[in-house]
């Protein structure tokens, strides 16, 4: 074994030890700084890193690739696919012992947890920015929160007067909105399923039965749904992601954050077990919770997971990103929750 390969293995063992250090310290100690410098050095020698992402078309992927490559000279390969496809690809690689993925990017409450339980991930170890994570987005040593998608109510401002705007999720039950609410399908995985689950936890079955009586118009064509509201075909769309605002800017629509808060889905990074480039993987994970990438997520309408003060974010989007979080899905109950949704919304 060469000196460099032995050093890389030692660096990896050291990097995966001492998790408490990275999570608890407000700043890296001199010793930790030295260890992190060795991780960076080893990452540069590895020369590349591969990210498997279940967020297809995420605009910041190009920013991530460019900024990481220009900063560290490390090539970034990004493979995008549906959550189920990413999970299956990682499972096959793990079973065959032929590893390509270094880092997984997936939803926290479903796929990332499932893959974690399949023992396909390793602890990411201490990272310089761990101590800056918000309390509502903790790392469990395996899953590293990077951003969250939040869902609210989209209204057409020409059809919904300010006085009539739904201020609460309960306001959707107002008789004036019967037959006038466009919705992502609440009976399936996705934003609709998230909304059903979170509002079920908050208000119970009676709320959903009353909402079903409002004769929601289901459609899974999310971008088209937003445009339909913008054109005035329907006054209300639920649930709409805050990420839509940038694309809908200038159109007669408004994103509303109800007083109870916004349902959300967190996205995590995780270090793949047997990753061929473990140090570059950890460096990429740190880069994603650094100020530059967190700014990029926030500009898109994704809620950043760190406490950093961000700049260059549209003030309207920035204010909405600070809205109260209402809740997210429980993967252990999701099948039962969706079965209930199908029973109520026939």
mmCIF file with all atom_site columns, C-alpha atoms in Angstrom, residues 23-154:
data_model
loop_
_atom_site.group_PDB
_atom_site.id
_atom_site.type_symbol
_atom_site.label_atom_id
_atom_site.label_alt_id
_atom_site.label_comp_id
_atom_site.label_asym_id
_atom_site.label_entity_id
_atom_site.label_seq_id
_atom_site.pdbx_PDB_ins_code
_atom_site.Cartn_x
_atom_site.Cartn_y
_atom_site.Cartn_z
_atom_site.occupancy
_atom_site.B_iso_or_equiv
_atom_site.pdbx_formal_charge
_atom_site.auth_seq_id
_atom_site.auth_comp_id
_atom_site.auth_asym_id
_atom_site.auth_atom_id
_atom_site.pdbx_PDB_model_num
ATOM 1   C CA . UNK A 1 23  ? -22.080 19.041 16.648  1.00 0.00 ? 23  UNK A CA 1
ATOM 2   C CA . UNK A 1 24  ? -21.384 20.830 19.908  1.00 0.00 ? 24  UNK A CA 1
ATOM 3   C CA . UNK A 1 25  ? -18.531 23.268 19.362  1.00 0.00 ? 25  UNK A CA 1
ATOM 4   C CA . UNK A 1 26  ? -19.465 26.808 18.283  1.00 0.00 ? 26  UNK A CA 1
ATOM 5   C CA . UNK A 1 27  ? -16.214 26.969 16.316  1.00 0.00 ? 27  UNK A CA 1
ATOM 6   C CA . UNK A 1 28  ? -13.588 24.430 15.356  1.00 0.00 ? 28  UNK A CA 1
ATOM 7   C CA . UNK A 1 29  ? -10.731 24.000 17.782  1.00 0.00 ? 29  UNK A CA 1
ATOM 8   C CA . UNK A 1 30  ? -7.141  24.204 16.566  1.00 0.00 ? 30  UNK A CA 1
ATOM 9   C CA . UNK A 1 31  ? -7.011  20.414 16.544  1.00 0.00 ? 31  UNK A CA 1
ATOM 10  C CA . UNK A 1 32  ? -10.268 20.178 14.599  1.00 0.00 ? 32  UNK A CA 1
ATOM 11  C CA . UNK A 1 33  ? -9.073  22.802 12.128  1.00 0.00 ? 33  UNK A CA 1
ATOM 12  C CA . UNK A 1 34  ? -5.974  20.713 11.503  1.00 0.00 ? 34  UNK A CA 1
ATOM 13  C CA . UNK A 1 35  ? -8.062  17.584 11.001  1.00 0.00 ? 35  UNK A CA 1
ATOM 14  C CA . UNK A 1 36  ? -10.396 19.371 8.606   1.00 0.00 ? 36  UNK A CA 1
ATOM 15  C CA . UNK A 1 37  ? -7.427  20.682 6.631   1.00 0.00 ? 37  UNK A CA 1
ATOM 16  C CA . UNK A 1 38  ? -6.286  17.078 6.212   1.00 0.00 ? 38  UNK A CA 1
ATOM 17  C CA . UNK A 1 39  ? -9.777  16.137 4.980   1.00 0.00 ? 39  UNK A CA 1
ATOM 18  C CA . UNK A 1 40  ? -9.603  18.939 2.385   1.00 0.00 ? 40  UNK A CA 1
ATOM 19  C CA . UNK A 1 41  ? -6.131  17.828 1.304   1.00 0.00 ? 41  UNK A CA 1
ATOM 20  C CA . UNK A 1 42  ? -7.255  14.203 0.951   1.00 0.00 ? 42  UNK A CA 1
ATOM 21  C CA . UNK A 1 43  ? -10.382 15.311 -0.927  1.00 0.00 ? 43  UNK A CA 1
ATOM 22  C CA . UNK A 1 44  ? -8.290  17.167 -3.487  1.00 0.00 ? 44  UNK A CA 1
ATOM 23  C CA . UNK A 1 45  ? -6.209  14.039 -4.028  1.00 0.00 ? 45  UNK A CA 1
ATOM 24  C CA . UNK A 1 46  ? -9.379  12.006 -4.599  1.00 0.00 ? 46  UNK A CA 1
ATOM 25  C CA . UNK A 1 47  ? -10.192 14.538 -7.311  1.00 0.00 ? 47  UNK A CA 1
ATOM 26  C CA . UNK A 1 48  ? -13.878 13.818 -7.844  1.00 0.00 ? 48  UNK A CA 1
ATOM 27  C CA . UNK A 1 49  ? -17.178 13.228 -6.090  1.00 0.00 ? 49  UNK A CA 1
ATOM 28  C CA . UNK A 1 50  ? -20.535 11.820 -7.237  1.00 0.00 ? 50  UNK A CA 1
ATOM 29  C CA . UNK A 1 51  ? -23.893 13.060 -5.947  1.00 0.00 ? 51  UNK A CA 1
ATOM 30  C CA . UNK A 1 52  ? -27.098 11.070 -6.459  1.00 0.00 ? 52  UNK A CA 1
ATOM 31  C CA . UNK A 1 53  ? -30.039 13.478 -6.158  1.00 0.00 ? 53  UNK A CA 1
ATOM 32  C CA . UNK A 1 54  ? -33.784 12.863 -6.016  1.00 0.00 ? 54  UNK A CA 1
ATOM 33  C CA . UNK A 1 55  ? -34.441 16.554 -6.654  1.00 0.00 ? 55  UNK A CA 1
ATOM 34  C CA . UNK A 1 56  ? -34.696 16.606 -10.431 1.00 0.00 ? 56  UNK A CA 1
ATOM 35  C CA . UNK A 1 57  ? -33.966 19.974 -12.035 1.00 0.00 ? 57  UNK A CA 1
ATOM 36  C CA . UNK A 1 58  ? -32.762 21.736 -8.879  1.00 0.00 ? 58  UNK A CA 1
ATOM 37  C CA . UNK A 1 59  ? -31.316 24.996 -10.204 1.00 0.00 ? 59  UNK A CA 1
ATOM 38  C CA . UNK A 1 60  ? -28.593 25.139 -7.570  1.00 0.00 ? 60  UNK A CA 1
ATOM 39  C CA . UNK A 1 61  ? -27.065 21.887 -8.809  1.00 0.00 ? 61  UNK A CA 1
ATOM 40  C CA . UNK A 1 62  ? -25.282 23.855 -11.528 1.00 0.00 ? 62  UNK A CA 1
ATOM 41  C CA . UNK A 1 63  ? -24.177 26.440 -8.962  1.00 0.00 ? 63  UNK A CA 1
ATOM 42  C CA . UNK A 1 64  ? -22.951 23.676 -6.676  1.00 0.00 ? 64  UNK A CA 1
ATOM 43  C CA . UNK A 1 65  ? -20.926 22.051 -9.441  1.00 0.00 ? 65  UNK A CA 1
ATOM 44  C CA . UNK A 1 66  ? -19.355 25.320 -10.593 1.00 0.00 ? 66  UNK A CA 1
ATOM 45  C CA . UNK A 1 67  ? -18.564 26.721 -7.165  1.00 0.00 ? 67  UNK A CA 1
ATOM 46  C CA . UNK A 1 68  ? -17.188 23.466 -5.750  1.00 0.00 ? 68  UNK A CA 1
ATOM 47  C CA . UNK A 1 69  ? -15.033 22.752 -8.777  1.00 0.00 ? 69  UNK A CA 1
ATOM 48  C CA . UNK A 1 70  ? -13.664 26.304 -8.913  1.00 0.00 ? 70  UNK A CA 1
ATOM 49  C CA . UNK A 1 71  ? -12.963 26.392 -5.168  1.00 0.00 ? 71  UNK A CA 1
ATOM 50  C CA . UNK A 1 72  ? -11.354 22.986 -4.730  1.00 0.00 ? 72  UNK A CA 1
ATOM 51  C CA . UNK A 1 73  ? -10.536 21.738 -8.219  1.00 0.00 ? 73  UNK A CA 1
ATOM 52  C CA . UNK A 1 74  ? -12.593 18.612 -7.540  1.00 0.00 ? 74  UNK A CA 1
ATOM 53  C CA . UNK A 1 75  ? -14.857 17.308 -10.316 1.00 0.00 ? 75  UNK A CA 1
ATOM 54  C CA . UNK A 1 76  ? -18.539 16.934 -9.383  1.00 0.00 ? 76  UNK A CA 1
ATOM 55  C CA . UNK A 1 77  ? -20.809 14.420 -11.101 1.00 0.00 ? 77  UNK A CA 1
ATOM 56  C CA . UNK A 1 78  ? -24.539 14.781 -10.377 1.00 0.00 ? 78  UNK A CA 1
ATOM 57  C CA . UNK A 1 79  ? -27.033 12.046 -11.243 1.00 0.00 ? 79  UNK A CA 1
ATOM 58  C CA . UNK A 1 80  ? -30.684 13.056 -10.881 1.00 0.00 ? 80  UNK A CA 1
ATOM 59  C CA . UNK A 1 81  ? -33.637 10.678 -10.679 1.00 0.00 ? 81  UNK A CA 1
ATOM 60  C CA . UNK A 1 82  ? -36.899 9.962  -8.907  1.00 0.00 ? 82  UNK A CA 1
ATOM 61  C CA . UNK A 1 83  ? -36.579 9.150  -5.215  1.00 0.00 ? 83  UNK A CA 1
ATOM 62  C CA . UNK A 1 84  ? -37.419 5.481  -5.791  1.00 0.00 ? 84  UNK A CA 1
ATOM 63  C CA . UNK A 1 85  ? -34.864 5.261  -8.601  1.00 0.00 ? 85  UNK A CA 1
ATOM 64  C CA . UNK A 1 86  ? -32.090 6.757  -6.471  1.00 0.00 ? 86  UNK A CA 1
ATOM 65  C CA . UNK A 1 87  ? -32.911 4.421  -3.607  1.00 0.00 ? 87  UNK A CA 1
ATOM 66  C CA . UNK A 1 88  ? -32.850 1.364  -5.882  1.00 0.00 ? 88  UNK A CA 1
ATOM 67  C CA . UNK A 1 89  ? -29.596 2.381  -7.525  1.00 0.00 ? 89  UNK A CA 1
ATOM 68  C CA . UNK A 1 90  ? -27.908 2.785  -4.141  1.00 0.00 ? 90  UNK A CA 1
ATOM 69  C CA . UNK A 1 91  ? -29.345 -0.553 -2.972  1.00 0.00 ? 91  UNK A CA 1
ATOM 70  C CA . UNK A 1 92  ? -27.996 -2.370 -6.027  1.00 0.00 ? 92  UNK A CA 1
ATOM 71  C CA . UNK A 1 93  ? -24.535 -0.802 -5.643  1.00 0.00 ? 93  UNK A CA 1
ATOM 72  C CA . UNK A 1 94  ? -24.423 -1.769 -1.982  1.00 0.00 ? 94  UNK A CA 1
ATOM 73  C CA . UNK A 1 95  ? -25.541 -5.341 -2.678  1.00 0.00 ? 95  UNK A CA 1
ATOM 74  C CA . UNK A 1 96  ? -23.033 -5.785 -5.504  1.00 0.00 ? 96  UNK A CA 1
ATOM 75  C CA . UNK A 1 97  ? -20.160 -4.118 -3.677  1.00 0.00 ? 97  UNK A CA 1
ATOM 76  C CA . UNK A 1 98  ? -19.527 -1.863 -6.678  1.00 0.00 ? 98  UNK A CA 1
ATOM 77  C CA . UNK A 1 99  ? -19.777 1.673  -5.364  1.00 0.00 ? 99  UNK A CA 1
ATOM 78  C CA . UNK A 1 100 ? -20.288 4.786  -7.483  1.00 0.00 ? 100 UNK A CA 1
ATOM 79  C CA . UNK A 1 101 ? -22.355 7.100  -5.270  1.00 0.00 ? 101 UNK A CA 1
ATOM 80  C CA . UNK A 1 102 ? -20.514 9.202  -2.719  1.00 0.00 ? 102 UNK A CA 1
ATOM 81  C CA . UNK A 1 103 ? -23.396 11.342 -1.482  1.00 0.00 ? 103 UNK A CA 1
ATOM 82  C CA . UNK A 1 104 ? -27.191 10.909 -1.539  1.00 0.00 ? 104 UNK A CA 1
ATOM 83  C CA . UNK A 1 105 ? -29.597 13.860 -1.678  1.00 0.00 ? 105 UNK A CA 1
ATOM 84  C CA . UNK A 1 106 ? -33.150 12.904 -0.805  1.00 0.00 ? 106 UNK A CA 1
ATOM 85  C CA . UNK A 1 107 ? -36.219 13.710 1.272   1.00 0.00 ? 107 UNK A CA 1
ATOM 86  C CA . UNK A 1 108 ? -35.667 13.206 4.988   1.00 0.00 ? 108 UNK A CA 1
ATOM 87  C CA . UNK A 1 109 ? -38.911 11.657 6.139   1.00 0.00 ? 109 UNK A CA 1
ATOM 88  C CA . UNK A 1 110 ? -39.231 8.961  3.515   1.00 0.00 ? 110 UNK A CA 1
ATOM 89  C CA . UNK A 1 111 ? -36.459 7.850  1.202   1.00 0.00 ? 111 UNK A CA 1
ATOM 90  C CA . UNK A 1 112 ? -33.383 8.981  3.152   1.00 0.00 ? 112 UNK A CA 1
ATOM 91  C CA . UNK A 1 113 ? -34.699 7.295  6.300   1.00 0.00 ? 113 UNK A CA 1
ATOM 92  C CA . UNK A 1 114 ? -35.505 4.125  4.369   1.00 0.00 ? 114 UNK A CA 1
ATOM 93  C CA . UNK A 1 115 ? -32.021 3.973  2.863   1.00 0.00 ? 115 UNK A CA 1
ATOM 94  C CA . UNK A 1 116 ? -30.525 4.679  6.286   1.00 0.00 ? 116 UNK A CA 1
ATOM 95  C CA . UNK A 1 117 ? -32.403 1.733  7.752   1.00 0.00 ? 117 UNK A CA 1
ATOM 96  C CA . UNK A 1 118 ? -30.986 -0.425 4.958   1.00 0.00 ? 118 UNK A CA 1
ATOM 97  C CA . UNK A 1 119 ? -27.539 0.475  6.394   1.00 0.00 ? 119 UNK A CA 1
ATOM 98  C CA . UNK A 1 120 ? -26.399 2.053  3.154   1.00 0.00 ? 120 UNK A CA 1
ATOM 99  C CA . UNK A 1 121 ? -24.964 5.177  4.830   1.00 0.00 ? 121 UNK A CA 1
ATOM 100 C CA . UNK A 1 122 ? -22.040 5.988  7.125   1.00 0.00 ? 122 UNK A CA 1
ATOM 101 C CA . UNK A 1 123 ? -21.707 8.767  9.729   1.00 0.00 ? 123 UNK A CA 1
ATOM 102 C CA . UNK A 1 124 ? -20.595 11.976 8.049   1.00 0.00 ? 124 UNK A CA 1
ATOM 103 C CA . UNK A 1 125 ? -18.360 12.940 10.954  1.00 0.00 ? 125 UNK A CA 1
ATOM 104 C CA . UNK A 1 126 ? -17.641 16.457 12.241  1.00 0.00 ? 126 UNK A CA 1
ATOM 105 C CA . UNK A 1 127 ? -18.126 19.296 9.764   1.00 0.00 ? 127 UNK A CA 1
ATOM 106 C CA . UNK A 1 128 ? -17.152 22.930 10.387  1.00 0.00 ? 128 UNK A CA 1
ATOM 107 C CA . UNK A 1 129 ? -20.700 24.252 9.858   1.00 0.00 ? 129 UNK A CA 1
ATOM 108 C CA . UNK A 1 130 ? -22.646 21.694 11.920  1.00 0.00 ? 130 UNK A CA 1
ATOM 109 C CA . UNK A 1 131 ? -22.933 24.061 14.872  1.00 0.00 ? 131 UNK A CA 1
ATOM 110 C CA . UNK A 1 132 ? -24.754 26.595 12.658  1.00 0.00 ? 132 UNK A CA 1
ATOM 111 C CA . UNK A 1 133 ? -27.708 24.304 11.881  1.00 0.00 ? 133 UNK A CA 1
ATOM 112 C CA . UNK A 1 134 ? -31.087 25.555 13.093  1.00 0.00 ? 134 UNK A CA 1
ATOM 113 C CA . UNK A 1 135 ? -32.581 23.673 16.040  1.00 0.00 ? 135 UNK A CA 1
ATOM 114 C CA . UNK A 1 136 ? -35.491 22.461 13.908  1.00 0.00 ? 136 UNK A CA 1
ATOM 115 C CA . UNK A 1 137 ? -33.043 20.902 11.442  1.00 0.00 ? 137 UNK A CA 1
ATOM 116 C CA . UNK A 1 138 ? -30.665 18.768 13.517  1.00 0.00 ? 138 UNK A CA 1
ATOM 117 C CA . UNK A 1 139 ? -28.236 16.266 12.059  1.00 0.00 ? 139 UNK A CA 1
ATOM 118 C CA . UNK A 1 140 ? -28.406 12.742 13.490  1.00 0.00 ? 140 UNK A CA 1
ATOM 119 C CA . UNK A 1 141 ? -24.787 12.021 12.424  1.00 0.00 ? 141 UNK A CA 1
ATOM 120 C CA . UNK A 1 142 ? -26.066 10.273 9.272   1.00 0.00 ? 142 UNK A CA 1
ATOM 121 C CA . UNK A 1 143 ? -28.528 12.706 7.678   1.00 0.00 ? 143 UNK A CA 1
ATOM 122 C CA . UNK A 1 144 ? -27.336 16.269 7.057   1.00 0.00 ? 144 UNK A CA 1
ATOM 123 C CA . UNK A 1 145 ? -30.218 18.751 6.537   1.00 0.00 ? 145 UNK A CA 1
ATOM 124 C CA . UNK A 1 146 ? -29.502 21.138 3.675   1.00 0.00 ? 146 UNK A CA 1
ATOM 125 C CA . UNK A 1 147 ? -32.836 22.780 2.793   1.00 0.00 ? 147 UNK A CA 1
ATOM 126 C CA . UNK A 1 148 ? -36.600 22.357 3.133   1.00 0.00 ? 148 UNK A CA 1
ATOM 127 C CA . UNK A 1 149 ? -39.513 22.744 0.740   1.00 0.00 ? 149 UNK A CA 1
ATOM 128 C CA . UNK A 1 150 ? -42.422 24.599 2.367   1.00 0.00 ? 150 UNK A CA 1
ATOM 129 C CA . UNK A 1 151 ? -46.046 24.578 1.213   1.00 0.00 ? 151 UNK A CA 1
ATOM 130 C CA . UNK A 1 152 ? -48.702 27.263 1.483   1.00 0.00 ? 152 UNK A CA 1
ATOM 131 C CA . UNK A 1 153 ? -51.736 28.587 -0.382  1.00 0.00 ? 153 UNK A CA 1
ATOM 132 C CA . UNK A 1 154 ? -51.552 30.258 -3.800  1.00 0.00 ? 154 UNK A CA 1
#
